[in-house]
PDB file of C-alpha atoms in Angstrom:
ATOM      1  CA  UNK A  12      46.492  65.769  22.863  1.00  0.00           C
ATOM      2  CA  UNK A  13      49.010  65.304  19.474  1.00  0.00           C
ATOM      3  CA  UNK A  14      47.120  64.567  15.971  1.00  0.00           C
ATOM      4  CA  UNK A  15      48.247  64.236  12.736  1.00  0.00           C
ATOM      5  CA  UNK A  16      46.101  64.534   9.659  1.00  0.00           C
ATOM      6  CA  UNK A  17      46.995  63.493   6.161  1.00  0.00           C
ATOM      7  CA  UNK A  18      44.467  64.543   3.949  1.00  0.00           C
ATOM      8  CA  UNK A  19      45.262  62.298   0.807  1.00  0.00           C
ATOM      9  CA  UNK A  20      44.913  58.682   1.224  1.00  0.00           C
ATOM     10  CA  UNK A  21      46.143  58.080  -2.390  1.00  0.00           C
ATOM     11  CA  UNK A  22      48.246  60.512  -4.703  1.00  0.00           C
ATOM     12  CA  UNK A  23      48.339  59.088  -8.369  1.00  0.00           C
ATOM     13  CA  UNK A  24      50.944  61.229 -10.557  1.00  0.00           C
ATOM     14  CA  UNK A  25      53.078  60.639 -13.688  1.00  0.00           C
ATOM     15  CA  UNK A  26      56.906  60.068 -13.446  1.00  0.00           C
ATOM     16  CA  UNK A  27      58.837  63.279 -13.832  1.00  0.00           C
ATOM     17  CA  UNK A  28      55.811  65.413 -12.610  1.00  0.00           C
ATOM     18  CA  UNK A  29      55.766  67.533  -9.059  1.00  0.00           C
ATOM     19  CA  UNK A  30      54.142  65.937  -6.069  1.00  0.00           C
ATOM     20  CA  UNK A  31      52.898  67.211  -2.738  1.00  0.00           C
ATOM     21  CA  UNK A  32      51.936  65.500   0.096  1.00  0.00           C
ATOM     22  CA  UNK A  33      49.690  67.173   2.763  1.00  0.00           C
ATOM     23  CA  UNK A  34      50.232  66.526   6.723  1.00  0.00           C
ATOM     24  CA  UNK A  35      48.821  69.072   9.261  1.00  0.00           C
ATOM     25  CA  UNK A  36      49.336  68.394  13.108  1.00  0.00           C
ATOM     26  CA  UNK A  37      47.893  69.701  16.419  1.00  0.00           C
ATOM     27  CA  UNK A  38      49.770  69.791  19.425  1.00  0.00           C
ATOM     28  CA  UNK A  39      49.813  72.329  22.615  1.00  0.00           C
ATOM     29  CA  UNK A  40      53.689  72.312  22.813  1.00  0.00           C
ATOM     30  CA  UNK A  41      56.649  72.407  20.371  1.00  0.00           C
ATOM     31  CA  UNK A  42      57.004  69.263  18.348  1.00  0.00           C
ATOM     32  CA  UNK A  43      59.446  67.269  16.311  1.00  0.00           C
ATOM     33  CA  UNK A  44      58.353  66.385  12.872  1.00  0.00           C
ATOM     34  CA  UNK A  45      58.678  63.762  10.562  1.00  0.00           C
ATOM     35  CA  UNK A  46      58.116  61.960   7.509  1.00  0.00           C
ATOM     36  CA  UNK A  47      58.720  57.917   7.071  1.00  0.00           C
ATOM     37  CA  UNK A  48      58.316  56.003   3.809  1.00  0.00           C
ATOM     38  CA  UNK A  49      57.531  52.434   3.662  1.00  0.00           C
ATOM     39  CA  UNK A  50      57.937  50.524   0.726  1.00  0.00           C
ATOM     40  CA  UNK A  51      55.927  47.600  -0.237  1.00  0.00           C
ATOM     41  CA  UNK A  52      56.324  44.608   2.410  1.00  0.00           C
ATOM     42  CA  UNK A  53      59.128  46.404   4.102  1.00  0.00           C
ATOM     43  CA  UNK A  54      59.515  48.492   7.185  1.00  0.00           C
ATOM     44  CA  UNK A  55      59.473  52.234   7.999  1.00  0.00           C
ATOM     45  CA  UNK A  56      62.059  54.493   6.942  1.00  0.00           C
ATOM     46  CA  UNK A  57      63.052  58.016   8.044  1.00  0.00           C
ATOM     47  CA  UNK A  58      62.831  60.574   5.090  1.00  0.00           C
ATOM     48  CA  UNK A  59      63.159  63.757   6.715  1.00  0.00           C
ATOM     49  CA  UNK A  60      62.895  65.350   9.987  1.00  0.00           C
ATOM     50  CA  UNK A  61      62.498  68.570  11.552  1.00  0.00           C
ATOM     51  CA  UNK A  62      63.671  69.096  14.699  1.00  0.00           C
ATOM     52  CA  UNK A  63      64.755  72.966  14.958  1.00  0.00           C
ATOM     53  CA  UNK A  64      66.151  75.645  13.251  1.00  0.00           C
ATOM     54  CA  UNK A  65      65.601  75.932   9.101  1.00  0.00           C
ATOM     55  CA  UNK A  66      62.199  75.463   8.595  1.00  0.00           C
ATOM     56  CA  UNK A  67      62.959  73.873   5.375  1.00  0.00           C
ATOM     57  CA  UNK A  68      64.310  70.403   5.306  1.00  0.00           C
ATOM     58  CA  UNK A  69      65.841  68.290   2.274  1.00  0.00           C
ATOM     59  CA  UNK A  70      66.396  64.357   2.015  1.00  0.00           C
ATOM     60  CA  UNK A  71      69.018  62.856  -0.140  1.00  0.00           C
ATOM     61  CA  UNK A  72      66.764  61.679  -2.454  1.00  0.00           C
ATOM     62  CA  UNK A  73      65.275  64.933  -3.563  1.00  0.00           C
ATOM     63  CA  UNK A  74      62.218  65.485  -0.963  1.00  0.00           C
ATOM     64  CA  UNK A  75      61.749  68.487   0.833  1.00  0.00           C
ATOM     65  CA  UNK A  76      59.278  69.268   3.495  1.00  0.00           C
ATOM     66  CA  UNK A  77      58.805  72.760   5.110  1.00  0.00           C
ATOM     67  CA  UNK A  78      57.666  73.494   8.649  1.00  0.00           C
ATOM     68  CA  UNK A  79      54.812  76.212   8.719  1.00  0.00           C
ATOM     69  CA  UNK A  80      54.154  77.054  12.385  1.00  0.00           C
ATOM     70  CA  UNK A  81      51.444  79.265  11.940  1.00  0.00           C
ATOM     71  CA  UNK A  82      49.331  76.263   9.451  1.00  0.00           C
ATOM     72  CA  UNK A  83      50.673  73.794  11.760  1.00  0.00           C
ATOM     73  CA  UNK A  84      51.700  71.884   8.294  1.00  0.00           C
ATOM     74  CA  UNK A  85      54.644  69.999   7.264  1.00  0.00           C
ATOM     75  CA  UNK A  86      54.096  69.138   3.647  1.00  0.00           C
ATOM     76  CA  UNK A  87      56.255  66.894   1.703  1.00  0.00           C
ATOM     77  CA  UNK A  88      57.102  67.975  -1.688  1.00  0.00           C
ATOM     78  CA  UNK A  89      59.276  66.714  -4.473  1.00  0.00           C
ATOM     79  CA  UNK A  90      59.539  68.480  -8.044  1.00  0.00           C
ATOM     80  CA  UNK A  91      60.002  65.637 -10.060  1.00  0.00           C
ATOM     81  CA  UNK A  92      59.136  61.765  -9.041  1.00  0.00           C
ATOM     82  CA  UNK A  93      60.618  58.699 -10.191  1.00  0.00           C
ATOM     83  CA  UNK A  94      58.924  55.172 -10.543  1.00  0.00           C
ATOM     84  CA  UNK A  95      60.804  54.056  -7.498  1.00  0.00           C
ATOM     85  CA  UNK A  96      59.375  56.705  -5.422  1.00  0.00           C
ATOM     86  CA  UNK A  97      55.839  54.494  -5.207  1.00  0.00           C
ATOM     87  CA  UNK A  98      55.562  53.622  -1.828  1.00  0.00           C
ATOM     88  CA  UNK A  99      53.455  54.838   1.331  1.00  0.00           C
ATOM     89  CA  UNK A 100      54.594  57.848   3.171  1.00  0.00           C
ATOM     90  CA  UNK A 101      53.757  58.542   6.696  1.00  0.00           C
ATOM     91  CA  UNK A 102      53.671  61.924   8.476  1.00  0.00           C
ATOM     92  CA  UNK A 103      54.678  61.472  12.315  1.00  0.00           C
ATOM     93  CA  UNK A 104      54.752  64.054  15.305  1.00  0.00           C
ATOM     94  CA  UNK A 105      56.512  63.664  18.618  1.00  0.00           C
ATOM     95  CA  UNK A 106      57.603  65.763  21.723  1.00  0.00           C
ATOM     96  CA  UNK A 107      61.225  64.939  22.020  1.00  0.00           C
ATOM     97  CA  UNK A 108      61.485  61.316  23.459  1.00  0.00           C
ATOM     98  CA  UNK A 109      57.973  60.965  23.435  1.00  0.00           C
ATOM     99  CA  UNK A 110      56.196  58.419  21.555  1.00  0.00           C
ATOM    100  CA  UNK A 111      55.494  58.928  17.681  1.00  0.00           C
ATOM    101  CA  UNK A 112      51.964  59.870  16.591  1.00  0.00           C
ATOM    102  CA  UNK A 113      51.522  58.687  12.988  1.00  0.00           C
ATOM    103  CA  UNK A 114      49.028  59.976  10.238  1.00  0.00           C
ATOM    104  CA  UNK A 115      46.865  57.445   8.353  1.00  0.00           C
ATOM    105  CA  UNK A 116      49.411  57.621   5.460  1.00  0.00           C
ATOM    106  CA  UNK A 117      49.748  58.656   1.538  1.00  0.00           C
ATOM    107  CA  UNK A 118      50.208  56.356  -0.809  1.00  0.00           C
ATOM    108  CA  UNK A 119      51.819  57.759  -3.955  1.00  0.00           C
ATOM    109  CA  UNK A 120      51.672  55.773  -6.730  1.00  0.00           C
ATOM    110  CA  UNK A 121      53.988  57.035  -9.642  1.00  0.00           C
ATOM    111  CA  UNK A 122      52.883  55.911 -13.338  1.00  0.00           C
ATOM    112  CA  UNK A 123      55.210  55.871 -16.172  1.00  0.00           C
TER     113      UNK A 123
ATOM    114  CA  UNK B  27      75.462  51.593   9.476  1.00  0.00           C
ATOM    115  CA  UNK B  28      74.060  50.190  12.749  1.00  0.00           C
ATOM    116  CA  UNK B  29      70.571  49.145  12.295  1.00  0.00           C
ATOM    117  CA  UNK B  30      67.562  47.916  14.531  1.00  0.00           C
ATOM    118  CA  UNK B  31      66.646  44.019  13.977  1.00  0.00           C
ATOM    119  CA  UNK B  32      63.833  41.916  14.693  1.00  0.00           C
ATOM    120  CA  UNK B  33      63.034  38.481  14.906  1.00  0.00           C
ATOM    121  CA  UNK B  34      61.353  36.398  13.603  1.00  0.00           C
ATOM    122  CA  UNK B  35      60.246  38.356  10.329  1.00  0.00           C
ATOM    123  CA  UNK B  36      56.999  36.296  10.455  1.00  0.00           C
ATOM    124  CA  UNK B  37      55.109  34.579  13.576  1.00  0.00           C
ATOM    125  CA  UNK B  38      52.030  32.254  13.092  1.00  0.00           C
ATOM    126  CA  UNK B  39      50.529  31.175  16.160  1.00  0.00           C
ATOM    127  CA  UNK B  40      47.182  29.755  17.413  1.00  0.00           C
ATOM    128  CA  UNK B  41      44.879  32.031  19.251  1.00  0.00           C
ATOM    129  CA  UNK B  42      45.361  31.710  23.088  1.00  0.00           C
ATOM    130  CA  UNK B  43      49.015  31.166  22.635  1.00  0.00           C
ATOM    131  CA  UNK B  44      51.755  33.159  24.081  1.00  0.00           C
ATOM    132  CA  UNK B  45      54.419  34.787  21.668  1.00  0.00           C
ATOM    133  CA  UNK B  46      57.658  36.694  22.137  1.00  0.00           C
ATOM    134  CA  UNK B  47      58.803  39.260  19.583  1.00  0.00           C
ATOM    135  CA  UNK B  48      62.338  40.102  19.783  1.00  0.00           C
ATOM    136  CA  UNK B  49      64.289  43.177  18.762  1.00  0.00           C
ATOM    137  CA  UNK B  50      67.991  44.294  19.122  1.00  0.00           C
ATOM    138  CA  UNK B  51      68.016  48.207  19.259  1.00  0.00           C
ATOM    139  CA  UNK B  52      70.809  50.010  18.026  1.00  0.00           C
ATOM    140  CA  UNK B  53      73.581  49.792  20.890  1.00  0.00           C
ATOM    141  CA  UNK B  54      74.030  53.218  21.865  1.00  0.00           C
ATOM    142  CA  UNK B  55      70.290  54.129  22.251  1.00  0.00           C
ATOM    143  CA  UNK B  56      68.141  54.668  25.313  1.00  0.00           C
ATOM    144  CA  UNK B  57      64.976  54.764  24.348  1.00  0.00           C
ATOM    145  CA  UNK B  58      63.289  51.850  23.141  1.00  0.00           C
ATOM    146  CA  UNK B  59      59.770  51.468  21.570  1.00  0.00           C
ATOM    147  CA  UNK B  60      57.265  48.933  20.210  1.00  0.00           C
ATOM    148  CA  UNK B  61      54.434  49.879  17.556  1.00  0.00           C
ATOM    149  CA  UNK B  62      52.051  47.889  15.629  1.00  0.00           C
ATOM    150  CA  UNK B  63      50.388  48.424  12.186  1.00  0.00           C
ATOM    151  CA  UNK B  64      47.000  46.373  11.693  1.00  0.00           C
ATOM    152  CA  UNK B  65      46.909  45.277   7.738  1.00  0.00           C
ATOM    153  CA  UNK B  66      46.226  48.427   5.395  1.00  0.00           C
ATOM    154  CA  UNK B  67      46.048  51.002   8.895  1.00  0.00           C
ATOM    155  CA  UNK B  68      48.111  53.348  10.307  1.00  0.00           C
ATOM    156  CA  UNK B  69      51.263  52.816  12.571  1.00  0.00           C
ATOM    157  CA  UNK B  70      49.799  52.676  16.402  1.00  0.00           C
ATOM    158  CA  UNK B  71      52.281  53.121  19.508  1.00  0.00           C
ATOM    159  CA  UNK B  72      52.107  50.681  21.868  1.00  0.00           C
ATOM    160  CA  UNK B  73      54.635  51.330  24.424  1.00  0.00           C
ATOM    161  CA  UNK B  74      57.661  53.090  25.398  1.00  0.00           C
ATOM    162  CA  UNK B  75      60.790  51.933  27.680  1.00  0.00           C
ATOM    163  CA  UNK B  76      63.370  53.909  29.049  1.00  0.00           C
ATOM    164  CA  UNK B  77      65.626  53.355  31.919  1.00  0.00           C
ATOM    165  CA  UNK B  78      64.580  49.826  32.306  1.00  0.00           C
ATOM    166  CA  UNK B  79      61.064  50.478  32.659  1.00  0.00           C
ATOM    167  CA  UNK B  80      57.971  51.618  30.992  1.00  0.00           C
ATOM    168  CA  UNK B  81      57.700  55.436  30.561  1.00  0.00           C
ATOM    169  CA  UNK B  82      54.499  55.259  28.606  1.00  0.00           C
ATOM    170  CA  UNK B  83      51.589  52.771  27.348  1.00  0.00           C
ATOM    171  CA  UNK B  84      48.869  53.378  24.893  1.00  0.00           C
ATOM    172  CA  UNK B  85      45.427  51.679  25.539  1.00  0.00           C
ATOM    173  CA  UNK B  86      46.221  48.932  23.057  1.00  0.00           C
ATOM    174  CA  UNK B  87      48.885  47.713  25.846  1.00  0.00           C
ATOM    175  CA  UNK B  88      46.727  46.024  28.105  1.00  0.00           C
ATOM    176  CA  UNK B  89      47.494  43.440  30.902  1.00  0.00           C
ATOM    177  CA  UNK B  90      48.257  40.831  27.801  1.00  0.00           C
ATOM    178  CA  UNK B  91      51.254  42.600  26.665  1.00  0.00           C
ATOM    179  CA  UNK B  92      54.878  42.865  28.489  1.00  0.00           C
ATOM    180  CA  UNK B  93      57.906  44.388  27.716  1.00  0.00           C
ATOM    181  CA  UNK B  94      61.437  43.064  28.790  1.00  0.00           C
ATOM    182  CA  UNK B  95      64.987  44.392  28.328  1.00  0.00           C
ATOM    183  CA  UNK B  96      66.388  41.021  29.669  1.00  0.00           C
ATOM    184  CA  UNK B  97      70.437  41.416  28.992  1.00  0.00           C
ATOM    185  CA  UNK B  98      71.175  44.727  27.956  1.00  0.00           C
ATOM    186  CA  UNK B  99      71.208  44.268  24.268  1.00  0.00           C
ATOM    187  CA  UNK B 100      67.788  42.472  23.613  1.00  0.00           C
ATOM    188  CA  UNK B 101      64.262  43.926  23.680  1.00  0.00           C
ATOM    189  CA  UNK B 102      61.267  41.645  23.897  1.00  0.00           C
ATOM    190  CA  UNK B 103      57.338  42.264  23.594  1.00  0.00           C
ATOM    191  CA  UNK B 104      55.274  39.304  24.944  1.00  0.00           C
ATOM    192  CA  UNK B 105      51.574  38.396  24.292  1.00  0.00           C
ATOM    193  CA  UNK B 106      50.560  36.206  26.789  1.00  0.00           C
ATOM    194  CA  UNK B 107      47.275  34.944  25.123  1.00  0.00           C
ATOM    195  CA  UNK B 108      46.914  35.957  21.457  1.00  0.00           C
ATOM    196  CA  UNK B 109      43.786  37.109  19.782  1.00  0.00           C
ATOM    197  CA  UNK B 110      42.756  37.434  16.536  1.00  0.00           C
ATOM    198  CA  UNK B 111      42.763  41.056  16.270  1.00  0.00           C
ATOM    199  CA  UNK B 112      46.643  40.895  17.187  1.00  0.00           C
ATOM    200  CA  UNK B 113      47.403  40.000  13.915  1.00  0.00           C
ATOM    201  CA  UNK B 114      49.576  43.012  12.495  1.00  0.00           C
ATOM    202  CA  UNK B 115      52.835  44.028  11.915  1.00  0.00           C
ATOM    203  CA  UNK B 116      54.880  45.194  15.172  1.00  0.00           C
ATOM    204  CA  UNK B 117      57.699  47.335  14.972  1.00  0.00           C
ATOM    205  CA  UNK B 118      60.433  47.966  17.275  1.00  0.00           C
ATOM    206  CA  UNK B 119      62.216  51.214  17.294  1.00  0.00           C
ATOM    207  CA  UNK B 120      65.085  52.856  19.112  1.00  0.00           C
ATOM    208  CA  UNK B 121      66.149  56.232  19.525  1.00  0.00           C
ATOM    209  CA  UNK B 122      69.086  58.317  21.219  1.00  0.00           C
ATOM    210  CA  UNK B 123      66.209  61.016  21.867  1.00  0.00           C
ATOM    211  CA  UNK B 124      65.035  62.755  18.708  1.00  0.00           C
ATOM    212  CA  UNK B 125      64.564  60.534  15.385  1.00  0.00           C
ATOM    213  CA  UNK B 126      63.626  56.949  16.178  1.00  0.00           C
ATOM    214  CA  UNK B 127      64.899  54.327  13.865  1.00  0.00           C
ATOM    215  CA  UNK B 128      62.772  51.348  13.276  1.00  0.00           C
ATOM    216  CA  UNK B 129      63.358  47.422  12.780  1.00  0.00           C
ATOM    217  CA  UNK B 130      61.998  45.767   9.676  1.00  0.00           C
ATOM    218  CA  UNK B 131      58.881  44.391  11.359  1.00  0.00           C
ATOM    219  CA  UNK B 132      57.555  41.308  12.645  1.00  0.00           C
ATOM    220  CA  UNK B 133      54.625  40.210  10.844  1.00  0.00           C
ATOM    221  CA  UNK B 134      52.182  38.099  13.596  1.00  0.00           C
ATOM    222  CA  UNK B 135      49.488  36.222  12.194  1.00  0.00           C
ATOM    223  CA  UNK B 136      46.916  34.464  14.525  1.00  0.00           C
ATOM    224  CA  UNK B 137      44.842  31.899  13.589  1.00  0.00           C
TER     225      UNK B 137
END
C-alpha cells in the first residue's frame, strides 16, 4: 500500500529565507508525485508534479521539487520565500489514474 | 481556464438528514473523485468514478454514501443519513488520467 510521510507539521521561516518541506513516500510500483497548496479557507491547488522524465520539477512561483527514487523522497524547496507563501502544503502520491494519497500536510508560516 | 465547481459552498444540516453535494467537473475529463478533509486533518480519499461506475472506494465510503453522474455534466455525492462525524470539507476532483484538479470544496456542518 502507498503512504506519504511529511515529517514537519509546521515550518516557521522568515521572509526571503530558503525553505525545504520534506516528503517521503512508499510504494511498490511507479508513482506520480504531487505537491498541492491550500491557502486559508480555500481549496487545493496543484503546485507541481512529477510524472516522468526530469527528476527536478519547477512551479511558476519559484518552488521546485526533486524526485529521488533511491531515497523515495520528493522534497519541496524555495530559495527565498514571501509572506504570500504562507499556506498548508500537501505532498501526494498516486498510481496513474488511481486515487491520491495525501500526507498530513506542512504548515509553512512566513514571518516578516 | 476551465475549473471544477462545487455547490453549495457551505451546507448546514441536522443529524440524520440527507445531503447532496454537487460538482461540475472539467468538461473533457473522464475520471472523477470525492475527497474529504476533517478540520485540521489530512485530505482523505472517498471514491473514484470512471465510465459511469465506481472504480474504487475507501473504508469511509460505506452504505450511507453514494455517487452519481446523472446528466453527463454533474457529479454528485449523497449522504443518506448524516452523522456528526460527517462534518468536513468535501472536495470534488476530476482528471484526464494524470493530475487531478480540485474544486473549491463544500463545507458540510452536521448539527
